[in-house]
Coordinates of C-alpha atoms and ligand atoms in Angstrom, one line a residue:
M1055 CA 5.5 -17.2 -31.1
E1056 CA 1.7 -16.0 -30.8
T1057 CA 0.7 -12.4 -29.4
E1058 CA -0.4 -12.9 -25.6
Q1059 CA -1.8 -10.4 -22.9
T1060 CA -0.4 -11.1 -19.2
L1061 CA -0.9 -9.4 -15.7
V1062 CA 2.2 -7.4 -14.3
L1063 CA 1.5 -5.8 -10.6
I1064 CA 4.5 -3.4 -9.4
K1065 CA 3.9 -3.9 -5.9
P1066 CA 4.1 -2.2 -2.8
D1067 CA 7.9 -1.7 -2.9
G1068 CA 7.7 -0.7 -6.1
V1069 CA 5.7 1.5 -5.7
Q1070 CA 7.2 3.2 -2.6
R1071 CA 10.9 2.9 -3.3
G1072 CA 10.0 5.5 -7.1
L1073 CA 10.4 2.6 -9.1
I1074 CA 7.1 2.2 -11.3
G1075 CA 8.7 4.2 -14.2
E1076 CA 12.0 2.3 -14.5
V1077 CA 10.1 -1.1 -14.5
I1078 CA 7.7 0.3 -17.4
A1079 CA 10.5 1.0 -19.0
R1080 CA 11.7 -2.4 -19.2
Y1081 CA 8.7 -4.0 -20.4
E1082 CA 8.2 -1.1 -23.3
H1083 CA 11.8 -0.8 -24.0
K1084 CA 12.0 -4.3 -24.9
G1085 CA 8.5 -4.0 -27.9
L1086 CA 6.1 -4.9 -24.6
K1087 CA 2.9 -3.3 -25.3
I1088 CA 1.1 -1.3 -22.0
V1089 CA -2.4 -1.9 -23.0
G1090 CA -4.2 -1.4 -19.7
M1091 CA -2.5 -0.1 -16.6
K1092 CA -3.8 1.1 -13.6
L1093 CA -2.6 2.4 -9.7
Q1094 CA -4.7 1.2 -7.0
Q1095 CA -4.6 -0.5 -3.5
L1096 CA -6.4 -3.7 -3.5
P1097 CA -8.9 -5.0 -1.5
R1098 CA -8.3 -7.8 0.9
D1099 CA -10.9 -10.5 -1.4
T1100 CA -9.2 -9.1 -4.5
A1101 CA -6.1 -9.9 -2.9
E1102 CA -6.9 -13.4 -1.9
T1103 CA -8.0 -14.6 -5.0
L1104 CA -4.9 -13.1 -7.5
Y1105 CA -3.2 -15.4 -5.0
A1106 CA -5.3 -18.7 -3.9
I1107 CA -3.2 -20.9 -5.3
H1108 CA -0.5 -19.8 -2.6
H1109 CA -3.3 -20.2 0.0
G1110 CA -2.1 -22.3 2.7
K1111 CA 1.7 -22.0 2.1
P1112 CA 3.5 -20.7 4.8
F1113 CA 3.9 -17.9 3.0
Y1114 CA 0.9 -16.3 2.2
D1115 CA -0.2 -14.5 5.2
V1116 CA 2.8 -12.1 4.9
L1117 CA 2.0 -12.3 1.0
I1118 CA -1.5 -10.8 1.4
E1119 CA -0.4 -9.0 4.1
F1120 CA 2.1 -6.9 2.3
I1121 CA 0.6 -6.6 -1.4
I1122 CA -2.9 -4.7 0.0
S1123 CA -0.3 -2.5 2.6
A1124 CA 0.1 0.4 -0.1
P1125 CA -0.9 0.8 -3.8
I1126 CA 0.2 -1.2 -6.7
V1127 CA 0.4 -0.4 -10.6
A1128 CA -1.5 -3.2 -12.4
L1129 CA -0.2 -3.4 -15.8
A1130 CA -1.8 -5.3 -18.6
I1131 CA 0.4 -6.0 -20.9
E1132 CA 0.6 -7.4 -24.6
G1133 CA 2.9 -8.7 -27.5
R1134 CA 4.2 -11.8 -29.1
D1135 CA 5.5 -14.6 -26.4
A1136 CA 4.3 -11.5 -23.7
I1137 CA 3.8 -14.1 -20.7
E1138 CA 7.0 -15.6 -21.0
L1139 CA 9.0 -12.4 -21.8
V1140 CA 7.8 -10.6 -18.8
R1141 CA 8.6 -13.3 -16.8
I1142 CA 12.5 -13.1 -18.4
L1143 CA 12.7 -9.8 -17.6
N1144 CA 11.5 -10.1 -14.1
G1145 CA 14.1 -12.7 -12.9
E1146 CA 13.4 -15.8 -10.5
T1147 CA 10.4 -15.5 -7.9
D1148 CA 13.4 -15.3 -5.1
P1149 CA 15.7 -12.2 -6.5
R1150 CA 19.3 -13.4 -4.7
E1151 CA 18.5 -15.8 -7.9
S1152 CA 18.1 -13.1 -9.7
Q1153 CA 20.6 -12.6 -13.1
P1154 CA 21.9 -8.6 -12.7
G1155 CA 19.7 -7.1 -15.6
T1156 CA 16.9 -8.0 -14.5
I1157 CA 14.3 -6.4 -12.8
R1158 CA 14.5 -8.6 -9.3
G1159 CA 18.1 -8.6 -10.2
D1160 CA 18.9 -5.8 -9.9
F1161 CA 16.8 -4.3 -7.5
S1162 CA 15.6 -6.7 -5.1
I1163 CA 17.0 -8.8 -2.2
N1164 CA 14.2 -10.3 -1.0
I1165 CA 11.8 -12.8 -1.5
T1166 CA 8.7 -11.0 -0.7
H1167 CA 10.0 -7.5 -1.8
N1168 CA 10.4 -8.7 -5.5
I1169 CA 8.9 -5.6 -7.0
V1170 CA 6.8 -7.6 -9.6
H1171 CA 4.2 -9.9 -10.3
A1172 CA 3.7 -11.8 -13.6
S1173 CA 1.2 -14.3 -14.9
D1174 CA 2.9 -18.0 -15.6
S1175 CA 0.9 -19.4 -18.1
P1176 CA -1.8 -18.1 -20.6
Q1177 CA -4.4 -20.1 -18.1
S1178 CA -2.9 -18.2 -14.9
A1179 CA -2.6 -14.7 -17.5
Q1180 CA -7.0 -14.7 -18.3
R1181 CA -7.8 -15.5 -15.3
E1182 CA -5.8 -13.1 -13.5
L1183 CA -6.4 -10.1 -15.9
E1184 CA -9.9 -10.7 -15.6
I1185 CA -10.1 -9.8 -12.2
V1186 CA -7.9 -6.8 -12.0
F1187 CA -9.4 -5.1 -15.6
T1188 CA -12.6 -4.8 -17.3
P1189 CA -12.5 -5.6 -20.9
E1190 CA -13.0 -1.9 -21.2
E1191 CA -10.0 -1.2 -19.2
R1192 CA -8.1 -2.9 -21.5
Y1193 CA -7.0 -0.9 -25.1
K1194 CA -6.6 -1.6 -28.9
Y1195 CA -3.9 1.0 -30.2
H1196 CA -0.6 0.6 -32.9
R1197 CA 2.5 1.4 -31.5
M1198 CA 4.6 2.7 -34.3
D1199 CA 7.4 0.9 -34.2
E1200 CA 5.5 -2.7 -34.5
A1201 CA 7.2 -2.9 -38.4
I1202 CA 10.1 -3.2 -36.7
L1203 CA 9.3 -5.0 -33.8
H1204 CA 7.3 -8.3 -36.3
P1205 CA 8.2 -7.3 -39.8
S1206 CA 7.0 -10.8 -40.6
V1207 CA 3.0 -9.6 -39.8
V1208 CA 2.9 -6.3 -40.7
Ligands
CMP376 P1 4.3 -13.5 -7.5 O1 5.3 -13.9 -8.2 O2 4.1 -12.1 -6.4 O3 4.2 -14.8 -6.7 C1 3.5 -15.2 -5.1 C2 4.9 -14.6 -4.3 O4 5.0 -15.4 -3.1 C3 6.0 -14.4 -4.8 O5 5.9 -13.4 -5.6 C4 6.9 -13.8 -3.8 O6 6.8 -12.9 -3.6 C5 6.0 -14.7 -2.1 N1 7.1 -15.1 -2.0 C6 7.6 -15.7 -0.5 N2 7.8 -17.1 -0.3 C7 8.2 -17.8 -1.1 C8 8.2 -19.2 -2.0 N3 9.2 -19.5 -0.9 N4 8.3 -19.5 -2.5 C9 7.4 -18.9 -4.1 N5 7.2 -17.7 -3.8 C10 7.0 -16.6 -2.4

């Protein structure tokens, strides 16, 4: 188990449906730490950089137009195994395959409007965090429940 940081975007559908607080609560209640957060409408070039891996795929143009269509909330999330834990909390990319209890399983039926994006590996987390956050925008602080969440290291 390793302390990691990962990038989450609450997509325009999550923001426009009033789900910002609900989504953030899922991560916070799990024991993950929000170390960076901002509301912003992504410039097209930033969206294209973030999603460069999908360039040329059939859904690429729709994905880019959607992600820049309205503000998103970007979160830098820290915790032990944060990358995997966030992806478990999010559910499958296709909400129709997501279990109830996950964010996508509870709130979405559409693969484009699937509420959240999260980094899928340590390499993509580092790359994506650096695209969206400056080092100063990721903060260091202690949660008061860390001794309970991680008794072996406190
Ligand atoms: P996300 O985790 O943001 O990464 C890329 C996004 O492309 C994905 O979530 C979906 O919203 C969107 N997408 C649309 N169609 C597909 C597809 N067939 N496979 C994967 N992602 C898709």
